[in-house]
XYZ file of N, CA and C in Angstrom:
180
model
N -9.342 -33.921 -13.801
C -9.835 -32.645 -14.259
C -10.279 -31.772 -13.092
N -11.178 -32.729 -11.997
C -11.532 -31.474 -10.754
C -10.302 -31.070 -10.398
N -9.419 -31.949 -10.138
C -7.969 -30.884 -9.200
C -7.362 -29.948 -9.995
N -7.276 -30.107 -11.423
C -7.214 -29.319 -12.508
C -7.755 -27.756 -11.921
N -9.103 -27.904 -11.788
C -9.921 -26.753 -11.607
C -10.105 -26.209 -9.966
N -9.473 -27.140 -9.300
C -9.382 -26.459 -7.931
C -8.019 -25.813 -7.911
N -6.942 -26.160 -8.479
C -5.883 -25.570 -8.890
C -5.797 -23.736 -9.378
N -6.229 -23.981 -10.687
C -6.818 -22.613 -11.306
C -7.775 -21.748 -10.416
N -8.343 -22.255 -9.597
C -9.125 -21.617 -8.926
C -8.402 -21.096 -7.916
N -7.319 -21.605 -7.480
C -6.750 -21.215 -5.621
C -5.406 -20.060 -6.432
N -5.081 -20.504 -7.739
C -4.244 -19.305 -8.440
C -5.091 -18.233 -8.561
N -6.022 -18.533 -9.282
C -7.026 -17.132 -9.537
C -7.031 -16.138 -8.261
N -7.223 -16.936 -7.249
C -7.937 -16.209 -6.418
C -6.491 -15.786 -5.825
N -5.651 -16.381 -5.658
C -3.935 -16.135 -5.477
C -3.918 -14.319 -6.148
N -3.859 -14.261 -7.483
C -3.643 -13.438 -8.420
C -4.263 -12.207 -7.491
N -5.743 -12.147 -7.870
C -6.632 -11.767 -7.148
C -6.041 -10.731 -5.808
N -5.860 -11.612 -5.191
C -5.971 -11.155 -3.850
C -4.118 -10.322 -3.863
N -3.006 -10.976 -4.232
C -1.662 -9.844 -4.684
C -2.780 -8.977 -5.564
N -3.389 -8.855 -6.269
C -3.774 -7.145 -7.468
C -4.799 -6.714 -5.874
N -5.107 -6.900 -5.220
C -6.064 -5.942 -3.907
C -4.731 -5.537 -3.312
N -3.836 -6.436 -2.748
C -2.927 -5.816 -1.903
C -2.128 -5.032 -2.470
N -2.128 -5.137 -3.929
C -0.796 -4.049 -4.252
C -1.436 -2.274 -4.576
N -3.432 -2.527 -5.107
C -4.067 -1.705 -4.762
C -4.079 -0.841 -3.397
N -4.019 -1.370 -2.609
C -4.473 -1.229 -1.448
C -3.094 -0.237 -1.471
N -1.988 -1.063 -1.040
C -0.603 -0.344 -0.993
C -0.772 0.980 -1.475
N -0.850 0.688 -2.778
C -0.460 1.951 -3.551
C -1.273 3.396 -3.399
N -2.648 3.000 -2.596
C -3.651 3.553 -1.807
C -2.951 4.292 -0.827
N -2.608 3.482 0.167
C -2.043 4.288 0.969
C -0.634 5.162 1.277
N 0.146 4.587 -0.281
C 1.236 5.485 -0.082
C 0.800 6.855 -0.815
N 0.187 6.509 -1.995
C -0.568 8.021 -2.286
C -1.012 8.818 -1.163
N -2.004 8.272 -0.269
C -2.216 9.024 1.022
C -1.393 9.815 1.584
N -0.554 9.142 1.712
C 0.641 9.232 2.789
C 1.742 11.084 2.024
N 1.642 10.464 0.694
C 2.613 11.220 0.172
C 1.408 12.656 0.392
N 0.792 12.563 -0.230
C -0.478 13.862 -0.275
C -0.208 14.307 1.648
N -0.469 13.610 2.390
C -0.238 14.304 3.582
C 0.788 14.758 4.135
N 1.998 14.197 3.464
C 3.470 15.188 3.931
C 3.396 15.857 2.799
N 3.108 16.133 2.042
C 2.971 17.261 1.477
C 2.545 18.451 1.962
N 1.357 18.286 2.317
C 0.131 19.052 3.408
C 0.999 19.522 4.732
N 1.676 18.276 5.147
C 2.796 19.083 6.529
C 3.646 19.736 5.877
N 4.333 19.722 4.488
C 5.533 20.309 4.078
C 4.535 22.308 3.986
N 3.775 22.163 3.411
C 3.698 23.253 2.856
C 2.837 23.803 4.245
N 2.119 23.381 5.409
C 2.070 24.068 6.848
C 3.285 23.912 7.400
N 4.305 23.791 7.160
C 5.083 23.206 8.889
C 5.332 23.225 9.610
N 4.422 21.619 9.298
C 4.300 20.332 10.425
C 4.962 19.869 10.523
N 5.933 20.205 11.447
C 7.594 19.004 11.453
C 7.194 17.661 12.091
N 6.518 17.479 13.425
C 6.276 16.144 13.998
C 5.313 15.797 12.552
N 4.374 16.230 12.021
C 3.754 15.610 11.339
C 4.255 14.679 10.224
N 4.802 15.969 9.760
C 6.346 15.506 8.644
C 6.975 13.920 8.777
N 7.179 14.151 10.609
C 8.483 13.069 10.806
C 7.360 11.586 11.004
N 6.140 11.968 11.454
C 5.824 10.853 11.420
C 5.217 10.504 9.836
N 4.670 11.019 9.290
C 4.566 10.486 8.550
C 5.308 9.707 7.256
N 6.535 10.515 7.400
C 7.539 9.848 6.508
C 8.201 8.273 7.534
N 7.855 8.283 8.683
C 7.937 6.861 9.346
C 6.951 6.431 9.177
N 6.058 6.448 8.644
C 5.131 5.094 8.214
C 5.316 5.192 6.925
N 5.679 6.046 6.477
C 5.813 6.104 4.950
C 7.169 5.269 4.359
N 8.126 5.266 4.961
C 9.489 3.874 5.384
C 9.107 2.682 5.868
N 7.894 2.329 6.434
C 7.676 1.168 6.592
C 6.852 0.428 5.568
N 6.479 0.950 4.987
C 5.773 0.191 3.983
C 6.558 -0.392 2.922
N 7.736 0.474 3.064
C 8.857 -0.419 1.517
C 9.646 -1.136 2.190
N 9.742 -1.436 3.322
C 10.632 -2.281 3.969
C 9.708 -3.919 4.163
């Protein structure tokens, strides 16, 4: 029964910790998108370009 419950426990916290990172993600591509936006409508071409390169690295 304990390994039972150390089991469930290292999933839980498994679960857990993918729902922060996919938070997190989705955090910063919102960011990301809101700020080339912000360069689209000043333009910011270097801004633009970098940010759509970090904005490609995150789905890769």
């Amino acid at each position: 029964m304990d390994k039972m419950k150390v089991t469930y426990e290292a999933m839980l916290g498994l679960a857990a910790e993918m729902t922060l990172d996919e938070a997190v993600l989705k955090f910063r591509k919102d960011r990301l998108y809101q700020a080339i936006d912000e360069a689209l409508v000043s333009g910011d071409r270097d801004t633009f370009n970098r940010l759509t390169e970090e904005l490609k690295m995150l789905y890769i």
